[in-house]
Amino acid sequence: MAENADLVRQLRASNRKRRLVSLGLVAPLFLFLLFSFGFPIGTMLWRAVADEEVGRAFPQTVVALASWRGTEAPDEATFRTFVRELKEARANETLAPAARRLNYDVSGLRELLFRTARRSLAADLPSVKDALLKAEPAWGEIAYWGAIRNAAGPVSMFYMLAAIDMHIEPTGSISAKPEEASIFIGIFGRTFAMALIVTLLCVAIGFPVAYLLASLPKRLASALLLLVLVPFWTSLLVRTAAWVVLLQNNGIVNHVLVDLGIVSEPVPLIYNRFGVFVAMTHILLPYFILPLYSVMQGISPNYMKAAASLGATPLRSFVKVYLPQSAAGITAGCLLVFTVALGFYITPALVGGAADQMVSYYIAFYTNTSANWGLACALSVWLLVATFALYAVYSRLVGGSKGPLP
């Protein structure tokens, strides 16, 4: 019994040591993923809902406005608190970020806040409300007070709603922005439409290529596969710049078209939607061909021969036998191309026009130019939601399929 107990103890110690070694091996990868993927995603999610500037500058005003109904200007006590905190915010330098945040909601509110702060109204006047309304009648509009109340923080749906052209009314209800102020729904629609068209172009071009590679002898297929892989290994910026050279008015493509007599003068092939489709399709084509080719390699030619021996025509054999077995590769390729296309930035920026920019362009704009990190993160979150939704659809389709024939 004592020997058995020692053996069990040694076995447990050995297993524990093996688990520690395994944990030590995967720990660097886990930390790398945590800091390179988890931390940026977590920060992006937080910045999309963080709304702390106004609450930090006007802590008691937002508390006083919490019970405000939003149908008329607030009461005297709220005005008095606001005027006092406006002076304090200007003194402790919290007014500027709060004013910038409020101006995102109501245009002109930043200027109104600073103009009011410069007036330095005394908070002990008999009626601060009357004095402020006389000096700045704009404070009688409920939209300004509603913006302050809705930005109480520390979190809100302001940026997430703004990213889909919706906003919070002074009464607290959520509504769509006027048509002339709606921007992002059209941009999202354009982004999804362009990604879908590029995906369809990749299917139309990539399927015959993958089928050809899967049908050829292995040595010849490997040689031809390099034609797909070499551009794939080339820098994205280099490939995009190459299309700028090829498609410009004095480029090779226009020279060939003119020399062949197809057109009488150079046609605009770049800085428009056509140039974006051409460049994106070329760049994303390997993302469709490679997963489809790996699936097609596993399809035995005996199935097509068996269908032919049973009297099926080549077209019927292809549609009824080959195509269903390659469905997993088509689905994976489409999902990969569509997902990557959704986040394209460099190619549309270089070869597209002003009306051809996708959501990523505006994320970069709000990050680098206007420093509106909240809206940039909210746009990113909606793109992330779309990606997860596509992945869920893909998992359901693949999980529900019966897979290749045995």
Short mmCIF file of N, CA, C and O in Angstrom, two decimals, residues 22 25 27 29 32 45 66 102 104 123 147 153 169 175 191 218 222 224 226 281 324 332 334 375 405:
data_model
loop_
_atom_site.label_atom_id
_atom_site.label_comp_id
_atom_site.label_asym_id
_atom_site.label_seq_id
_atom_site.Cartn_x
_atom_site.Cartn_y
_atom_site.Cartn_z
N SER A 22 3.64 23.26 -19.49
CA SER A 22 2.72 23.64 -20.58
C SER A 22 2.24 25.08 -20.40
O SER A 22 2.17 25.85 -21.35
N LEU A 25 4.88 27.47 -21.37
CA LEU A 25 5.07 27.57 -22.82
C LEU A 25 4.03 28.45 -23.48
O LEU A 25 4.32 29.19 -24.43
N ALA A 27 2.23 30.77 -21.87
CA ALA A 27 2.09 32.07 -21.22
C ALA A 27 2.55 33.23 -22.10
O ALA A 27 1.86 34.26 -22.18
N LEU A 29 2.53 33.47 -25.35
CA LEU A 29 1.53 33.69 -26.38
C LEU A 29 0.27 34.33 -25.78
O LEU A 29 -0.32 35.24 -26.38
N PHE A 32 1.01 37.93 -25.10
CA PHE A 32 1.08 38.67 -26.36
C PHE A 32 -0.32 38.97 -26.89
O PHE A 32 -0.61 40.10 -27.30
N LEU A 45 -13.67 49.44 -26.73
CA LEU A 45 -15.04 49.29 -26.24
C LEU A 45 -15.33 50.33 -25.15
O LEU A 45 -16.43 50.90 -25.11
N ALA A 66 -31.00 65.80 -13.40
CA ALA A 66 -31.46 64.40 -13.50
C ALA A 66 -32.98 64.31 -13.38
O ALA A 66 -33.62 63.46 -14.03
N LEU A 102 -19.74 68.60 -25.47
CA LEU A 102 -21.11 69.08 -25.68
C LEU A 102 -21.31 69.60 -27.10
O LEU A 102 -22.40 69.51 -27.66
N TYR A 104 -20.09 68.31 -29.70
CA TYR A 104 -20.36 67.16 -30.56
C TYR A 104 -21.86 66.91 -30.68
O TYR A 104 -22.35 66.46 -31.72
N ALA A 123 -22.91 84.35 -8.73
CA ALA A 123 -23.85 83.28 -8.38
C ALA A 123 -24.80 83.69 -7.26
O ALA A 123 -25.72 82.94 -6.93
N ALA A 147 -28.53 68.50 -23.67
CA ALA A 147 -27.20 67.98 -23.99
C ALA A 147 -26.36 67.81 -22.72
O ALA A 147 -25.63 66.82 -22.57
N GLY A 153 -22.74 61.11 -17.72
CA GLY A 153 -21.74 60.07 -17.60
C GLY A 153 -21.89 59.24 -16.34
O GLY A 153 -22.93 59.30 -15.67
N GLU A 169 -32.87 62.81 -27.34
CA GLU A 169 -33.60 64.07 -27.25
C GLU A 169 -33.49 64.65 -25.84
O GLU A 169 -33.16 63.93 -24.89
N SER A 175 -34.08 59.14 -30.93
CA SER A 175 -34.69 59.33 -32.25
C SER A 175 -33.60 59.43 -33.31
O SER A 175 -32.43 59.63 -32.99
N THR A 191 -20.05 51.08 -47.46
CA THR A 191 -18.98 50.14 -47.09
C THR A 191 -19.42 48.70 -47.32
O THR A 191 -18.69 47.89 -47.90
N LYS A 218 -0.08 17.94 -59.46
CA LYS A 218 0.39 18.65 -58.28
C LYS A 218 1.58 19.55 -58.57
O LYS A 218 1.65 20.69 -58.08
N SER A 222 1.44 23.55 -58.16
CA SER A 222 2.32 24.27 -57.22
C SER A 222 3.01 25.44 -57.90
O SER A 222 3.17 26.52 -57.30
N LEU A 224 1.87 27.13 -60.55
CA LEU A 224 0.89 28.19 -60.80
C LEU A 224 0.43 28.87 -59.51
O LEU A 224 0.06 30.05 -59.52
N LEU A 226 2.20 29.80 -57.19
CA LEU A 226 3.11 30.91 -56.88
C LEU A 226 2.59 32.23 -57.44
O LEU A 226 2.85 33.30 -56.88
N THR A 281 -10.17 44.01 -55.43
CA THR A 281 -10.37 42.63 -55.90
C THR A 281 -9.02 41.94 -56.09
O THR A 281 -8.86 40.78 -55.70
N PRO A 324 -21.64 21.35 -54.22
CA PRO A 324 -21.98 21.24 -52.79
C PRO A 324 -20.78 20.87 -51.91
O PRO A 324 -20.69 21.32 -50.78
N ALA A 332 -16.11 30.03 -46.59
CA ALA A 332 -14.97 30.55 -45.83
C ALA A 332 -14.27 31.67 -46.60
O ALA A 332 -13.91 32.70 -46.02
N CYS A 334 -15.58 33.65 -48.93
CA CYS A 334 -16.44 34.84 -48.97
C CYS A 334 -16.40 35.58 -47.64
O CYS A 334 -16.31 36.82 -47.61
N LEU A 375 -16.22 58.85 -31.02
CA LEU A 375 -16.93 58.51 -32.25
C LEU A 375 -16.13 57.52 -33.09
O LEU A 375 -16.70 56.60 -33.69
N LEU A 405 -19.08 14.69 -48.88
CA LEU A 405 -19.58 13.33 -48.94
C LEU A 405 -18.52 12.36 -48.44
O LEU A 405 -17.34 12.56 -48.61
#
